[in-house]
Coordinates of C-alpha atoms and ligand atoms in Angstrom, one line a residue:
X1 CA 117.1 139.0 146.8
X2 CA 117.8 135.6 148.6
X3 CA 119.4 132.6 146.7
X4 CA 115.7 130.9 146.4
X5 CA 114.7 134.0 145.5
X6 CA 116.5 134.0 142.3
X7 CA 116.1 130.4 141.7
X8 CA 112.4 130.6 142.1
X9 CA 111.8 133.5 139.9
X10 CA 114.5 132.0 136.7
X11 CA 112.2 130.3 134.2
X12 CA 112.8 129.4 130.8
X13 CA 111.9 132.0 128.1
X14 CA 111.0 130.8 124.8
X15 CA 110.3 134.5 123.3
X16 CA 112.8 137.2 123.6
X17 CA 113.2 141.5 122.7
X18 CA 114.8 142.0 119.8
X19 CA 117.2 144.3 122.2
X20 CA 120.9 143.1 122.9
X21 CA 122.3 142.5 125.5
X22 CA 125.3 144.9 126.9
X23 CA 128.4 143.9 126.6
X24 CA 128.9 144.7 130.9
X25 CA 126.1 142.1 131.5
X26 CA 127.6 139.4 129.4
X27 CA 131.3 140.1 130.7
X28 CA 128.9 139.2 134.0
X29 CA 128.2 136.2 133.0
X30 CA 131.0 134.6 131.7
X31 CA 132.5 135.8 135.0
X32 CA 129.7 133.8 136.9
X33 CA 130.9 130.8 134.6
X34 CA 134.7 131.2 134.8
X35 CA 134.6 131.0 138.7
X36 CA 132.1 128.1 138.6
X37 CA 133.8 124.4 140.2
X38 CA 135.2 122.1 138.1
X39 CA 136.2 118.2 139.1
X40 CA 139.9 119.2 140.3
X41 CA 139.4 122.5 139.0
X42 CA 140.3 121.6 135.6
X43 CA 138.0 123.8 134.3
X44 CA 136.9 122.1 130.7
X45 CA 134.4 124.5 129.9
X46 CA 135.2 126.0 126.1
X47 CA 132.5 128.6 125.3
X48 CA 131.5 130.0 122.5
X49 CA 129.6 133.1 122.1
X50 CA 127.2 133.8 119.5
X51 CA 125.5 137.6 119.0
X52 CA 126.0 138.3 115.4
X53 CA 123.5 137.5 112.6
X54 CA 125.7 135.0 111.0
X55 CA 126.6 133.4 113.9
X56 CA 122.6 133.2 114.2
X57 CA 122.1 131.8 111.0
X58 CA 124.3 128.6 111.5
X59 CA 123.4 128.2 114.7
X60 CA 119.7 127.8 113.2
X61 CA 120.4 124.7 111.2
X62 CA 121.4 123.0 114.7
X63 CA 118.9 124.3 117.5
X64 CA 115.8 127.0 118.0
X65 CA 116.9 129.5 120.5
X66 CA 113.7 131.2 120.5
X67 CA 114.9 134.6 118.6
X68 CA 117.0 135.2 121.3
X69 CA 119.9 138.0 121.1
X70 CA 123.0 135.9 122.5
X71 CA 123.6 132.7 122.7
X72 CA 126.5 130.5 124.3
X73 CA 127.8 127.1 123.2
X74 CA 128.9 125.5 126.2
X75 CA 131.8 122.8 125.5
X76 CA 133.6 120.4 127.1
X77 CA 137.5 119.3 126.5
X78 CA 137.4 115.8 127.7
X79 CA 141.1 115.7 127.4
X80 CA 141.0 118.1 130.2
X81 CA 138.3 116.6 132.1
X82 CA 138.5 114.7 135.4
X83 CA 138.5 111.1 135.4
X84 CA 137.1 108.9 138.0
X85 CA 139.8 106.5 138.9
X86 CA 137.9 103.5 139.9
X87 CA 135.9 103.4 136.9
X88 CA 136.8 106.0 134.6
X89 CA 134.0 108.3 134.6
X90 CA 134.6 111.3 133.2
X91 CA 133.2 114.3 134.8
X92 CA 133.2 116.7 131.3
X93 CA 129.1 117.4 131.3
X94 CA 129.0 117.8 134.8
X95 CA 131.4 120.3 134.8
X96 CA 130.4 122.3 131.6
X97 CA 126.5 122.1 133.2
X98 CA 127.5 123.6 136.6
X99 CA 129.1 126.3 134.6
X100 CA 125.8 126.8 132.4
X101 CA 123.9 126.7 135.9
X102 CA 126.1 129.5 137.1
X103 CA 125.7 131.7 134.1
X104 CA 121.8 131.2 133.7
X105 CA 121.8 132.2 137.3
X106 CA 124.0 135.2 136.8
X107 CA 121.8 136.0 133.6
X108 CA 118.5 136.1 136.0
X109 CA 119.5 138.5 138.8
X110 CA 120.8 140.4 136.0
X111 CA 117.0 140.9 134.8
X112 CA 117.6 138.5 131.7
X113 CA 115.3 135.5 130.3
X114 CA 117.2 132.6 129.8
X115 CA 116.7 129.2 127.8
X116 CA 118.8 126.2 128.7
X117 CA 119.2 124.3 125.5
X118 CA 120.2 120.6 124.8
X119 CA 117.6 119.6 121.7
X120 CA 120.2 120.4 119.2
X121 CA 121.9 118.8 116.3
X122 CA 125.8 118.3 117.8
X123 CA 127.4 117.2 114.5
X124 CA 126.1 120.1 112.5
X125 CA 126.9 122.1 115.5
X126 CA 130.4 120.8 115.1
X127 CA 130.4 121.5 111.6
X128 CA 129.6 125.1 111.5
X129 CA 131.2 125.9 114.7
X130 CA 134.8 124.2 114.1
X131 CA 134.5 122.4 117.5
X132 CA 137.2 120.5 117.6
X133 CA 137.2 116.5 118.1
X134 CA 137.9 116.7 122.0
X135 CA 135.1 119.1 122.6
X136 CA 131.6 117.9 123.1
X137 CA 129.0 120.5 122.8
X138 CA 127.3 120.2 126.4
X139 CA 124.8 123.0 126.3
X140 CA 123.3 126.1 124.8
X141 CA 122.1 129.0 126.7
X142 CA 120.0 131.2 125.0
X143 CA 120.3 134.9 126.8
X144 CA 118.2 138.3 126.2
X145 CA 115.5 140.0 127.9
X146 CA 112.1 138.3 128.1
X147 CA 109.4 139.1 125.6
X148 CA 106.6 136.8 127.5
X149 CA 104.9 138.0 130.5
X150 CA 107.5 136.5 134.0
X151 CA 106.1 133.0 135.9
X152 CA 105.2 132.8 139.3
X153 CA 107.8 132.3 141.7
X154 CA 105.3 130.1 143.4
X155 CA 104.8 128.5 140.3
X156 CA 107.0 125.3 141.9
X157 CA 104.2 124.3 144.8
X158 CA 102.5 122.4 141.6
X159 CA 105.5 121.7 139.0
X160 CA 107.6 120.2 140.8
X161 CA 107.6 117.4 142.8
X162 CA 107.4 117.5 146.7
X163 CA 110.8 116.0 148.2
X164 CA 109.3 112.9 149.8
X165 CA 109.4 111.9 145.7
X166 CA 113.0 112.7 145.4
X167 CA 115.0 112.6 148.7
X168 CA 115.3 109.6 150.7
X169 CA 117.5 109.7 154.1
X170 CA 120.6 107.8 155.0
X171 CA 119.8 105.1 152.3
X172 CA 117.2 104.3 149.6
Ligands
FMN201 C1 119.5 120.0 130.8 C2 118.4 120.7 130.3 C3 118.1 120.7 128.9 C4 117.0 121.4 128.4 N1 116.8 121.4 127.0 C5 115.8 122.2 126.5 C6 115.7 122.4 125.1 O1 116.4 121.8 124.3 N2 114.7 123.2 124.7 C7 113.9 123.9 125.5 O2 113.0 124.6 125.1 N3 114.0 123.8 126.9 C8 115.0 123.0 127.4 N4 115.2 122.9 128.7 C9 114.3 123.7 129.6 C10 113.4 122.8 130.4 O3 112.4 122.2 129.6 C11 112.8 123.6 131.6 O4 113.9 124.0 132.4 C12 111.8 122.8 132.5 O5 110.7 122.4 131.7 C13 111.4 123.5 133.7 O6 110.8 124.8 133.3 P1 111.4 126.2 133.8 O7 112.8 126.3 133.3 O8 110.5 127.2 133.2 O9 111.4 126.2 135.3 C14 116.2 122.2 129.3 C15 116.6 122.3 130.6 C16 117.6 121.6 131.1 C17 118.0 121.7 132.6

């Protein structure tokens, strides 16, 4: 399968088997994340993996990850984090997404349904996860396999827009 391959068939699942996912397929994963770029490779991303029922149950009082049988909290240590020097930006949530990107990636080739999740409540998340001060939840990826029937790969033609709406050469 070609790159757009993969990226054409990845769609967000928002119902999920009750089956687990194996523990090779999630070592996967996180692989596909740990080798992901970071801004001067400092490599921010603190992740926190969820696939116990308790684990489940506090994450519910923060975000709906569709039923889903794993879930990853993806952090990001801004004392770690790159720093633009002209005007300080810090590059901490780009970082901690291109890591998610990989992993949801990963997740698809690997035949799993993924949910990118950022509708979530970050204190209580902080709360009942211990995330410490310098870590700012980024993400949550909810992993397993797919209970809903797969999209179209040419589902794109119509839902997203053509690149004449979103690229522009040499200047604006
Ligand atoms: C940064 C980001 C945040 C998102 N947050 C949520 C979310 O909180 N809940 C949700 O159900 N989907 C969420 N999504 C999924 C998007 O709604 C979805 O990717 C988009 O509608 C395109 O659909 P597709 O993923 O099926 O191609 C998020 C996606 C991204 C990239």
């Amino acid at each position: 399968m070609s790159f757009l391959e993969l990226a054409k068939k990845r769609y967000s699942v928002r119902k999920y088997l009750p089956k687990k996912v194996e523990e090779e397929k999630l070592l996967s994963i996180l692989d596909a994340g740990r080798i992901a770029p970071t801004g001067a490779n400092t490599q921010p991303q603190r992740i926190v993996v969820i696939r116990e029922k308790a684990g489940f149950e506090k994450l519910s009082k923060c975000a709906n990850v569709y039923g889903a049988p794993l879930a990853l909290i993806i952090c990001a240590d801004h004392s770690v984090s790159w720093k633009r020097p002209q005007d300080g930006k810090d590059i901490a949530e780009i970082d901690a997404s291109i890591v998610t990107d990989h992993m949801m990636l990963q997740a698809t080739e690997l035949d799993l349904g993924t949910c990118w999740i950022c509708y979530f409540n970050a204190k209580v998340l902080r709360t009942e996860f211990n995330i410490p001060d310098n870590y700012e939840p980024v993400n949550i990826l909810a992993i397993g396999y797919a209970a809903s029937e797969p999209l179209s790969p040419d589902r794109h033609i119509s839902l997203r827009k053509n690149l004449e709406n979103t690229v522009w050469y040499e200047t604006f």
